[in-house]
């Protein structure tokens, strides 16, 4: 269920992560200026604050030429004050409650808070600094209290309940019925029906959860800084390309370590650099540094936060009448309860483990063939798996990358595929200011040439950006508010040194298509109410449209248009392309098991009973993996507890399973479309109409049935991943 605008700031704080330092115009001298100067600056910020009125730019895109850090805090304060006044006016309205004067009025409230929240929390993920992180910590409990002051407002809830009680008499359309139902449920799930003492307990827990989540998020950025691997000599980097080595040298120089090489970690346990490094001791050092982040190996220890967040979530669920946090969260998802999600994952384990064992045997054979005697360890898997891949498919990853130049992939690949499927085009807009020089803004034009909205492409890695890839928005579509969408895609592609092309791995290419799927879910939204727009759908449905788009990466027509040699322009040879296609399912046992392990770990944390104290995080984690039959040393979880951002810093607590649940839908959908004409405008428009435009205005499974004609089956997923299902052999 989508939270209404009253909770937009809080939901933004939860769903977006923090970033590392970036330069900011504020200096120490500014901070220590005279009191009088500070008063003048504060007064000026209030008078000229760009968040106090709609942006003058196209579709109210943020005016980054006018926005300064000093504007955020007063805008949050004014935004909360104005929003609360609007809510009080609704709650105390002497007129009989109606859908318009209560539910619709709530949808229209909180304009300033919505504007400042969307910009601030996007910057906190994409272009953060110490000031932003400090303000995040300061705002977290205030925003939690603001949300509670609304959700626990007795008079407001009484109006909502009165409408809900007579909902059958209101003659509402389907979208309005769902909005009323979701609003009522949202208040009940927030504690509106609890007594005064219980509501105070909820407030206390929410405040703690908000602060701890922010602390965990910021701690992840500290861990990124604390766990940089410094290499002294170029010889230790044997196996890396000259471009990779140059990037590591630049990273070290930017950290005031000239002559050395700095390896920074992505937020997953696996590190892609392990594929190429010949030096086994360095591989072990990198993997152990990655795996042990947050366990006390450096100054920042996130284990106490993990334990406390788990305990607080269980306590909150119990206060609200649920057995566990998982029961509370999944009530609103397609799975319905933790048992259904666990069953889906556990049913896949036998087939996946069988594939892992086969892959491991091939890798052990390769280790022996290389004349080595050591056991297979996690830091060996990718290095030797790549050799197996090269032997089985005669494929050279570096050679493949030469056909995946960044700009060509984006423009002739992603944009081209979306044009073929939906008829849309992307026109660069250099007149719209951005928050960082690498960001590019496009106006998206519909098949008839009309303007759909704006798309911000922020694909390159930097120290001020959190790890991973994600979609977000500055503005969501709404007929009620006369809003068109302003959407962002973020990735962490390492930008090549000046003058050199940025070449992508196949995984990075696939991720670009994936994130564009999210973007179009927001861009094609065609709903009345902002709370139902775009990606405002259950967690285990939101990844469906994005995962669906991934498979166009290797569509013959699409790949022929973008997979061209960066120097010669020659199309990728058929033989090499066939090897890429043949190798697509290689290592899927490992990929699937590391994901399933993390998803099951998440569910173990969030099905603990209230009052449970976890004194040993490492033991809890190991016990959870063993219990579920996924404790395989060479295949650790994709995220260990101490840096599991999705679960302890994002919005996926008890919901990380959603990627696999959504992939069932995506695989079934893609196979169905492939059997019925494949890449065509007719197919794209039907998918857009029934799926991408609906947001949460209609039940998600009904959306799927309306488009597909039936519910999905799991066979296409197993086929997509190249796995075998013992139950259907």
XYZ file of C-alpha atoms in Angstrom:
729
model
C 0.000 0.000 0.000
C 1.235 3.462 -0.868
C 1.594 5.947 1.985
C -0.332 9.158 1.459
C 1.480 12.463 1.022
C 1.337 13.093 4.752
C 4.145 10.563 5.157
C 6.154 11.443 2.054
C 9.114 12.768 4.008
C 9.304 9.743 6.238
C 8.935 7.269 3.388
C 11.599 9.134 1.435
C 13.929 8.945 4.398
C 13.413 5.206 4.620
C 13.602 4.313 0.942
C 16.666 6.338 0.008
C 20.137 5.825 1.376
C 22.843 8.224 2.520
C 26.014 9.059 0.590
C 29.579 10.103 1.214
C 30.982 13.579 1.407
C 30.714 16.069 -1.410
C 31.914 19.632 -1.648
C 29.473 22.193 -0.321
C 29.506 25.973 -0.423
C 29.235 26.139 3.375
C 32.578 26.334 5.198
C 33.846 26.302 8.748
C 34.152 30.053 8.541
C 30.456 30.291 7.610
C 29.520 28.171 10.608
C 31.485 30.344 13.021
C 30.352 33.675 11.638
C 28.804 36.239 13.928
C 25.334 35.724 15.344
C 24.091 38.775 13.476
C 25.339 37.445 10.148
C 23.667 34.104 10.866
C 20.369 35.850 11.596
C 20.642 37.791 8.352
C 21.393 34.589 6.424
C 18.496 32.774 8.076
C 16.115 35.612 7.316
C 17.303 35.743 3.716
C 16.791 31.971 3.385
C 13.227 32.371 4.607
C 12.505 35.187 2.183
C 14.094 33.576 -0.882
C 13.614 29.894 -0.135
C 12.897 28.169 -3.479
C 10.864 25.423 -1.786
C 8.180 27.839 -0.573
C 6.569 27.973 -3.989
C 6.441 25.673 -7.021
C 9.560 25.627 -9.159
C 9.296 27.810 -12.284
C 11.002 25.123 -14.371
C 9.330 22.640 -16.690
C 7.096 20.265 -14.699
C 8.335 21.930 -11.516
C 11.743 20.270 -11.818
C 14.018 21.365 -8.945
C 15.826 24.625 -9.634
C 19.309 23.566 -8.575
C 20.675 26.958 -9.617
C 18.617 28.466 -6.774
C 18.706 25.683 -4.155
C 21.354 25.901 -1.421
C 21.904 23.787 1.667
C 20.690 26.608 3.910
C 17.219 26.309 2.369
C 16.528 22.742 3.506
C 16.010 23.029 7.250
C 13.720 26.084 7.210
C 11.738 24.502 4.365
C 11.275 21.291 6.366
C 10.163 23.305 9.400
C 7.746 25.427 7.384
C 6.593 22.394 5.428
C 5.723 20.437 8.569
C 4.025 23.474 10.102
C 1.937 24.149 6.994
C 1.100 20.490 6.550
C -0.046 20.129 10.145
C -2.238 23.214 9.807
C -3.865 21.690 6.719
C -4.419 18.394 8.531
C -5.937 20.135 11.556
C -8.295 22.043 9.270
C -9.432 18.756 7.731
C -9.796 17.055 11.125
C -11.733 19.950 12.651
C -13.933 20.661 9.652
C -17.470 21.145 10.995
C -18.981 19.860 7.771
C -20.052 16.235 7.464
C -17.110 14.078 6.268
C -17.063 13.503 2.532
C -14.533 11.844 0.274
C -13.650 15.260 -1.172
C -13.295 17.249 2.078
C -11.336 14.503 3.842
C -9.510 11.997 1.608
C -8.963 14.264 -1.392
C -8.074 17.169 0.890
C -5.383 14.998 2.489
C -4.041 14.120 -0.952
C -3.655 17.828 -1.719
C -1.911 18.687 1.549
C 1.802 19.029 2.299
C 3.065 20.775 -0.845
C 6.164 22.400 0.659
C 7.080 19.288 2.629
C 6.731 17.172 -0.496
C 8.952 19.490 -2.552
C 11.775 19.751 -0.034
C 11.653 16.054 0.899
C 11.974 14.822 -2.663
C 15.038 16.972 -3.333
C 16.736 16.480 0.034
C 16.422 12.705 0.176
C 17.440 12.290 -3.440
C 20.568 14.328 -2.775
C 21.234 12.329 0.378
C 21.567 9.279 -1.887
C 23.050 10.804 -5.027
C 25.218 13.725 -3.914
C 25.548 13.841 -0.157
C 27.998 15.468 2.269
C 28.548 15.742 5.999
C 26.060 18.595 6.359
C 23.303 16.612 4.672
C 23.989 13.584 6.861
C 23.928 15.684 10.017
C 20.629 17.245 8.990
C 19.228 13.789 8.200
C 19.935 12.710 11.744
C 18.327 15.860 13.109
C 15.237 15.529 10.928
C 14.596 11.800 11.403
C 12.829 11.947 14.791
C 11.004 15.159 13.842
C 9.580 13.635 10.687
C 8.648 10.445 12.523
C 6.795 12.532 15.114
C 5.142 14.563 12.347
C 3.833 11.400 10.719
C 2.623 10.059 14.078
C 0.859 13.347 14.850
C -1.197 12.813 11.719
C -1.750 9.047 11.774
C -2.678 9.141 15.461
C -4.979 12.169 15.170
C -8.244 10.896 16.686
C -10.502 13.452 14.994
C -8.971 12.847 11.589
C -9.270 9.095 11.966
C -12.891 9.440 13.054
C -13.692 11.173 9.766
C -11.825 8.532 7.748
C -13.534 5.709 9.649
C -16.970 7.200 9.132
C -16.346 7.239 5.383
C -14.949 3.729 5.445
C -17.962 2.451 7.372
C -20.352 3.713 4.711
C -18.057 3.160 1.712
C -20.665 1.091 -0.137
C -22.987 4.107 -0.162
C -20.455 6.586 -1.581
C -20.620 5.412 -5.206
C -16.871 5.816 -5.683
C -14.942 4.668 -8.728
C -12.430 1.818 -8.330
C -9.394 4.049 -7.776
C -11.217 6.156 -5.178
C -12.448 3.037 -3.385
C -8.890 1.739 -3.174
C -7.625 5.095 -1.937
C -10.208 5.181 0.838
C -9.480 1.576 1.797
C -5.706 2.113 1.770
C -5.970 5.340 3.760
C -8.119 3.677 6.412
C -5.800 0.659 6.626
C -2.785 2.944 6.801
C -4.153 4.698 9.865
C -5.128 1.429 11.550
C -1.699 -0.053 10.837
C -0.111 3.090 12.281
C -1.969 2.580 15.570
C -5.035 4.810 15.229
C -7.196 2.277 17.110
C -4.794 1.864 20.043
C -5.346 3.490 23.423
C -3.383 6.530 24.524
C -0.659 4.590 26.362
C -0.153 2.213 23.449
C 0.014 5.095 21.004
C 2.733 6.704 23.095
C 4.669 3.466 22.936
C 4.267 3.470 19.156
C 5.561 7.043 19.014
C 8.602 6.106 21.079
C 9.366 3.078 18.920
C 8.908 5.042 15.689
C 11.294 7.730 16.894
C 13.917 5.134 17.742
C 13.431 3.282 14.455
C 13.766 6.467 12.444
C 16.962 7.510 14.210
C 18.493 4.021 14.067
C 17.701 3.597 10.379
C 19.376 6.906 9.637
C 22.358 5.920 11.793
C 22.694 2.579 9.983
C 22.474 4.290 6.594
C 25.152 6.805 7.502
C 27.289 4.062 9.011
C 27.349 2.263 5.666
C 28.992 5.300 4.133
C 31.538 5.356 6.943
C 32.254 1.692 6.293
C 32.883 2.500 2.633
C 35.571 4.981 3.684
C 37.037 2.792 6.404
C 37.346 -0.317 4.222
C 39.274 0.972 1.230
C 41.945 -1.574 0.229
C 45.241 0.170 -0.510
C 47.686 -1.597 -2.824
C 51.288 -0.453 -2.936
C 52.535 -1.861 -6.228
C 51.187 -2.285 -9.731
C 52.572 -5.828 -9.793
C 50.003 -6.908 -7.218
C 47.265 -5.943 -9.684
C 48.243 -8.475 -12.344
C 45.222 -9.511 -14.354
C 43.579 -6.083 -14.411
C 43.416 -4.022 -17.585
C 45.397 -0.810 -17.961
C 42.140 1.132 -17.706
C 41.194 -0.611 -14.430
C 44.626 0.048 -12.963
C 44.457 3.683 -14.044
C 41.086 4.067 -12.305
C 42.490 2.572 -9.085
C 45.471 4.929 -9.264
C 43.113 7.897 -9.709
C 41.052 6.722 -6.749
C 44.169 6.592 -4.584
C 45.350 10.004 -5.739
C 41.970 11.525 -4.901
C 42.500 10.176 -1.381
C 45.959 11.815 -1.107
C 47.817 8.553 -1.728
C 49.797 9.257 -4.920
C 51.700 6.289 -6.290
C 49.336 3.780 -4.718
C 46.136 2.058 -5.817
C 42.803 2.243 -3.956
C 40.118 -0.424 -4.256
C 36.742 0.686 -2.945
C 33.980 -1.766 -2.120
C 30.505 -2.032 -3.542
C 27.803 -2.783 -0.979
C 27.479 -6.457 -1.895
C 29.579 -9.267 -0.438
C 30.868 -10.133 -3.898
C 33.303 -7.703 -5.509
C 33.594 -7.680 -9.303
C 37.343 -7.026 -9.223
C 37.865 -10.563 -7.891
C 37.078 -11.883 -11.370
C 40.337 -10.552 -12.830
C 42.877 -10.417 -9.986
C 45.545 -13.117 -10.222
C 47.007 -12.414 -6.770
C 45.185 -14.854 -4.456
C 46.357 -13.145 -1.257
C 44.949 -9.831 -2.479
C 41.716 -11.536 -3.513
C 41.400 -12.984 -0.005
C 42.150 -9.595 1.541
C 39.461 -7.904 -0.564
C 36.844 -10.557 0.107
C 37.470 -10.686 3.847
C 37.379 -6.894 4.071
C 34.094 -6.911 2.180
C 32.520 -9.745 4.163
C 33.556 -8.452 7.589
C 32.412 -4.855 7.193
C 30.556 -3.595 10.236
C 31.586 -6.501 12.481
C 34.063 -4.464 14.491
C 36.945 -4.869 12.028
C 37.044 -1.059 11.790
C 35.798 1.799 13.947
C 32.192 1.488 12.773
C 30.319 -1.511 14.185
C 26.747 -1.926 12.936
C 25.941 -5.128 14.842
C 24.242 -3.342 17.768
C 22.049 -1.448 15.299
C 20.990 -4.673 13.566
C 20.028 -6.246 16.884
C 18.140 -3.170 18.087
C 16.282 -2.585 14.811
C 15.152 -6.208 14.793
C 13.974 -5.954 18.393
C 12.139 -2.656 17.879
C 10.357 -3.881 14.741
C 9.137 -6.991 16.555
C 7.970 -4.811 19.444
C 6.069 -2.468 17.128
C 4.403 -5.378 15.321
C 3.291 -6.812 18.656
C 1.837 -3.483 19.768
C -0.183 -3.404 16.563
C -1.522 -6.912 17.065
C 0.774 -8.926 14.782
C 2.859 -11.958 15.695
C 5.994 -10.703 13.956
C 7.274 -7.805 11.878
C 7.093 -10.046 8.839
C 3.376 -10.619 9.414
C 2.869 -6.859 9.717
C 4.812 -5.990 6.551
C 3.654 -8.791 4.284
C -0.018 -8.273 5.036
C 0.183 -5.471 2.469
C 2.193 -7.448 -0.119
C 1.161 -9.999 -2.695
C 2.718 -12.813 -0.640
C 0.364 -12.048 2.242
C 2.483 -13.593 4.997
C 6.081 -14.676 5.734
C 5.273 -18.361 5.301
C 4.315 -17.846 1.654
C 7.519 -15.933 0.930
C 9.651 -18.505 2.757
C 7.976 -21.371 0.918
C 8.626 -19.767 -2.458
C 12.328 -19.409 -1.608
C 12.739 -22.777 0.097
C 11.067 -24.586 -2.791
C 13.847 -23.287 -5.037
C 16.710 -24.299 -2.728
C 17.131 -27.969 -3.846
C 17.403 -27.059 -7.537
C 19.660 -24.113 -6.823
C 22.010 -26.012 -4.492
C 22.239 -28.797 -7.067
C 23.356 -26.251 -9.662
C 25.839 -24.726 -7.204
C 27.396 -28.135 -6.558
C 27.810 -28.710 -10.297
C 29.369 -25.265 -10.724
C 31.704 -25.864 -7.779
C 32.921 -29.142 -9.270
C 33.806 -27.373 -12.516
C 35.684 -24.696 -10.587
C 37.611 -27.258 -8.501
C 38.599 -28.999 -11.712
C 39.862 -25.688 -13.079
C 41.888 -25.058 -9.915
C 43.564 -28.448 -10.365
C 44.110 -27.798 -14.075
C 45.922 -24.599 -13.127
C 48.285 -26.662 -10.974
C 46.913 -25.375 -7.665
C 46.154 -27.502 -4.602
C 44.118 -25.126 -2.425
C 40.466 -25.555 -1.428
C 37.724 -23.579 -3.136
C 37.129 -20.435 -1.077
C 34.744 -17.504 -1.640
C 37.572 -15.318 -2.947
C 38.388 -17.991 -5.568
C 34.923 -18.455 -7.035
C 34.736 -15.593 -9.507
C 38.370 -15.791 -10.604
C 38.158 -19.453 -11.559
C 34.531 -19.256 -12.665
C 35.660 -16.749 -15.283
C 38.268 -19.246 -16.498
C 35.580 -21.929 -16.696
C 33.381 -19.510 -18.602
C 36.188 -18.737 -21.040
C 36.886 -22.437 -21.541
C 33.243 -23.478 -21.927
C 32.191 -20.579 -24.083
C 35.574 -19.258 -25.257
C 34.406 -15.840 -24.118
C 36.696 -12.989 -23.109
C 34.866 -10.509 -20.861
C 37.232 -7.669 -21.751
C 36.672 -8.329 -25.436
C 32.901 -8.293 -24.903
C 33.098 -4.941 -23.083
C 34.529 -3.324 -26.209
C 31.087 -3.685 -27.766
C 29.289 -2.067 -24.830
C 30.349 1.575 -24.853
C 28.288 3.587 -22.382
C 26.714 6.243 -24.623
C 25.899 3.764 -27.355
C 24.312 1.358 -24.858
C 22.164 4.143 -23.434
C 21.096 5.839 -26.652
C 21.132 3.011 -29.211
C 20.244 0.300 -26.724
C 18.027 1.388 -23.836
C 16.410 4.383 -25.532
C 16.052 2.471 -28.813
C 14.343 -0.509 -27.183
C 11.923 1.758 -25.339
C 11.150 3.502 -28.617
C 10.461 0.213 -30.395
C 8.249 -1.030 -27.568
C 6.477 2.165 -26.504
C 7.157 4.702 -29.265
C 8.819 7.170 -26.882
C 11.897 9.330 -27.537
C 14.422 11.046 -25.263
C 15.492 14.615 -26.056
C 18.370 16.100 -24.061
C 17.562 19.330 -22.193
C 20.692 21.345 -21.448
C 18.622 24.251 -20.121
C 17.505 22.456 -16.949
C 19.976 22.759 -14.055
C 21.372 19.625 -12.398
C 22.895 18.855 -9.003
C 26.116 17.388 -10.421
C 27.929 17.827 -13.719
C 27.625 14.182 -14.810
C 23.822 14.248 -14.620
C 21.985 14.572 -17.936
C 18.323 15.609 -18.233
C 16.036 14.350 -21.004
C 12.513 15.328 -21.915
C 10.562 12.177 -22.737
C 8.207 12.488 -25.707
C 5.273 10.133 -26.228
C 4.485 8.227 -29.408
C 2.354 11.162 -30.621
C 5.102 13.693 -29.878
C 3.499 15.097 -26.737
C 5.623 15.568 -23.646
C 5.427 12.887 -20.938
C 7.872 14.214 -18.350
C 11.550 14.580 -17.481
C 14.186 11.883 -16.987
C 17.423 12.503 -15.052
C 20.249 10.103 -15.947
C 22.830 9.860 -13.143
C 24.871 6.797 -14.020
C 28.446 7.408 -12.833
C 29.924 6.503 -9.449
C 31.301 9.136 -7.084
C 32.188 9.327 -3.408
C 29.070 11.355 -2.642
C 26.714 8.661 -3.960
C 25.532 5.550 -2.149
C 26.250 2.189 -3.725
C 23.927 0.244 -5.979
C 21.393 1.284 -8.592
C 17.928 2.731 -8.095
C 15.084 4.805 -9.463
C 13.449 7.723 -7.682
C 11.517 10.871 -8.517
C 11.437 14.596 -7.895
C 7.777 14.780 -8.911
C 5.188 12.033 -9.290
C 2.369 12.063 -11.833
C -1.110 13.074 -10.676
C -4.189 14.184 -12.564
C -5.583 15.702 -9.371
C -2.504 17.890 -8.894
C -1.952 18.455 -12.627
C 1.549 16.999 -12.256
C 3.744 15.281 -14.794
C 6.547 12.991 -13.596
C 10.166 14.003 -13.049
C 12.093 10.730 -12.717
C 15.681 9.749 -11.833
C 17.838 6.712 -12.551
C 21.014 6.205 -10.532
C 23.849 3.725 -11.055
C 27.481 3.446 -9.991
C 29.368 2.902 -13.245
C 33.072 3.666 -12.972
C 33.760 6.503 -15.377
C 36.777 6.015 -17.612
C 39.689 8.466 -17.347
C 39.401 11.635 -19.408
C 39.620 10.909 -23.122
C 38.873 7.195 -22.821
C 35.577 5.431 -23.496
C 33.562 4.011 -20.607
C 33.070 0.341 -21.409
C 30.422 -1.670 -19.576
C 30.127 -5.209 -18.355
C 27.100 -7.155 -19.497
C 25.708 -6.942 -15.939
C 25.919 -3.145 -16.080
C 24.132 -3.119 -19.420
C 21.372 -5.317 -17.992
C 21.065 -3.046 -14.947
C 20.576 -0.006 -17.198
C 17.599 -1.740 -18.815
C 16.308 -2.777 -15.373
C 16.366 0.736 -13.938
C 14.737 2.116 -17.063
C 11.904 -0.305 -16.352
C 11.399 1.373 -12.977
C 11.668 4.787 -14.623
C 8.929 4.015 -17.135
C 6.705 2.666 -14.364
C 6.867 6.211 -12.987
C 6.851 7.952 -16.366
C 3.809 6.108 -17.772
C 1.750 6.549 -14.619
C -1.754 7.722 -15.503
C -3.696 8.026 -12.255
C -5.690 10.708 -10.487
C -4.275 10.537 -6.975
C -0.595 11.113 -6.156
C -0.647 8.346 -3.542
C -1.380 5.808 -6.269
C 1.154 6.993 -8.828
C 3.816 4.974 -10.593
C 5.860 2.660 -8.400
C 3.552 3.105 -5.385
C 2.765 -0.610 -5.427
C 3.589 -3.551 -3.122
C 7.271 -4.379 -2.710
C 6.854 -7.781 -4.324
C 5.284 -6.191 -7.411
C 7.452 -3.115 -7.872
C 10.406 -5.099 -9.272
C 8.256 -6.837 -11.879
C 8.187 -4.119 -14.589
C 11.915 -3.447 -14.177
C 12.982 -7.100 -14.274
C 10.735 -7.567 -17.307
C 12.681 -4.884 -19.196
C 16.037 -6.583 -18.534
C 15.396 -9.288 -21.111
C 15.307 -6.804 -23.976
C 19.063 -6.446 -23.397
C 19.704 -9.469 -25.615
C 16.823 -9.104 -28.029
C 18.432 -9.639 -31.467
C 17.027 -6.437 -32.961
C 18.039 -4.349 -29.955
C 21.528 -5.742 -29.488
C 22.251 -5.367 -33.186
C 21.559 -1.657 -32.770
C 23.873 -0.963 -29.834
C 26.494 -3.718 -29.466
C 29.129 -2.162 -31.722
C 32.883 -1.942 -31.267
C 33.788 1.344 -29.614
C 36.669 1.967 -32.068
C 35.557 0.513 -35.395
C 31.776 0.661 -35.072
C 31.679 -2.970 -36.186
C 28.623 -4.866 -34.951
C 29.340 -7.575 -32.406
C 30.189 -10.718 -34.393
C 27.490 -13.394 -34.460
C 29.895 -15.914 -32.965
C 30.759 -13.671 -30.004
C 27.125 -12.719 -29.503
C 26.131 -16.380 -29.466
C 28.741 -16.992 -26.784
C 27.240 -14.169 -24.726
C 23.798 -15.717 -25.171
C 25.063 -19.206 -24.334
C 26.887 -17.903 -21.277
C 23.881 -15.970 -19.997
C 22.877 -18.677 -17.541
C 26.437 -19.441 -16.474
C 26.965 -19.244 -12.704
C 23.231 -18.912 -12.119
C 23.429 -21.376 -9.248
C 25.793 -19.042 -7.400
C 23.850 -15.907 -8.339
C 20.538 -17.391 -7.240
C 21.809 -18.962 -4.028
C 23.558 -15.818 -2.766
C 20.307 -13.927 -3.324
C 18.054 -16.580 -1.746
C 20.385 -16.784 1.262
C 20.074 -13.053 1.861
C 16.298 -13.123 1.378
C 15.864 -16.002 3.833
C 18.174 -14.250 6.305
C 15.969 -11.154 6.103
C 12.874 -13.227 6.855
C 14.584 -14.962 9.791
C 15.342 -11.585 11.384
C 11.795 -10.409 10.883
C 9.979 -13.488 12.152
C 11.590 -13.410 15.603
C 9.110 -13.148 18.437
C 8.707 -9.890 20.367
C 11.102 -9.694 23.304
C 13.813 -11.677 21.535
C 17.256 -10.190 22.057
C 19.944 -11.129 19.545
C 23.229 -11.029 21.438
C 25.419 -12.561 18.707
C 24.723 -11.358 15.158
C 27.236 -13.710 13.525
C 25.743 -16.754 15.270
C 22.185 -15.704 14.403
C 23.210 -15.342 10.769
C 24.977 -18.709 10.597
C 22.113 -20.493 12.362
C 19.628 -18.924 9.930
C 21.595 -20.108 6.899
C 21.985 -23.625 8.283
C 18.299 -23.835 9.193
C 17.342 -23.062 5.595
C 19.910 -25.350 3.988
C 21.890 -22.552 2.355
C 25.025 -22.445 4.539
C 27.585 -23.056 1.810
C 30.944 -21.454 2.612
C 31.920 -20.681 -0.977
C 28.582 -18.966 -1.639
C 27.950 -16.386 1.107
C 24.774 -14.273 1.181
C 24.764 -11.351 -1.221
C 24.504 -9.111 1.841
C 25.619 -10.026 5.306
C 23.633 -8.601 8.220
C 26.035 -5.772 9.011
C 25.736 -4.110 5.587
C 22.301 -5.298 4.485
C 21.164 -1.866 3.309
C 17.881 -3.002 1.748
C 16.692 -4.391 5.070
C 18.209 -2.172 7.764
C 18.518 1.141 5.898
C 15.900 0.864 3.168
C 12.307 -0.139 2.693
C 12.796 -3.883 2.163
C 12.626 -5.198 5.732
C 10.890 -8.600 5.522
C 10.658 -7.861 1.802
C 13.967 -8.684 0.127
C 12.313 -11.835 -1.226
C 10.354 -9.451 -3.471
C 12.974 -9.541 -6.228
C 12.422 -13.258 -6.763
C 8.654 -12.972 -6.395
C 8.647 -10.211 -9.003
C 10.925 -12.229 -11.276
C 8.301 -14.961 -11.435
C 5.946 -12.349 -12.884
C 8.619 -10.860 -15.146
C 9.769 -14.161 -16.628
C 6.212 -15.295 -17.271
C 5.336 -11.927 -18.824
C 8.374 -11.801 -21.099
C 7.813 -15.345 -22.339
C 4.162 -14.562 -22.996
C 5.049 -11.439 -24.965
C 7.708 -13.341 -26.878
C 5.129 -15.944 -27.872
C 2.815 -13.212 -29.112
C 4.874 -10.984 -31.362
C 7.742 -9.900 -29.122
C 9.179 -6.408 -29.524
C 6.375 -4.370 -31.045
C 4.548 -1.129 -30.405
C 1.262 -3.000 -30.132
C 2.614 -5.242 -27.365
C 4.255 -2.337 -25.573
C 1.126 -0.225 -25.561
C -0.944 -3.091 -24.140
C 1.623 -3.625 -21.368
C 1.695 0.098 -20.685
C -2.085 0.349 -20.527
C -2.730 -2.574 -18.162
C 0.458 -2.571 -16.065
C 2.661 0.532 -16.245
C -0.070 3.164 -16.140
C -2.071 1.815 -13.212
C 0.176 2.359 -10.182
C -1.781 1.168 -7.167
C -5.158 2.295 -8.525
C -6.011 -1.372 -9.174
C -5.117 -4.627 -7.435
C -1.710 -5.731 -8.803
C -2.622 -9.340 -9.532
C -5.746 -8.139 -11.295
C -3.546 -5.860 -13.404
C -1.498 -8.874 -14.414
C -4.537 -11.018 -15.172
C -6.119 -8.221 -17.207
C -2.981 -8.111 -19.353
C -1.874 -11.759 -19.398
C -5.221 -13.501 -19.076
C -4.083 -15.663 -16.155
C -1.840 -15.700 -13.093
C 1.865 -16.430 -13.684
C 3.557 -19.822 -13.325
C 7.113 -20.558 -12.117
C 8.304 -22.513 -15.171
C 9.448 -19.433 -17.094
C 11.572 -18.315 -14.120
C 13.408 -21.633 -13.953
C 13.945 -21.465 -17.700
C 15.159 -17.866 -17.475
C 17.768 -18.784 -14.876
C 18.703 -22.072 -16.493
C 17.701 -24.035 -13.409
C 16.036 -27.399 -13.026
C 12.939 -27.896 -10.896
C 13.071 -31.408 -9.360
C 9.299 -31.387 -8.888
C 8.620 -31.253 -12.624
C 11.409 -33.539 -13.870
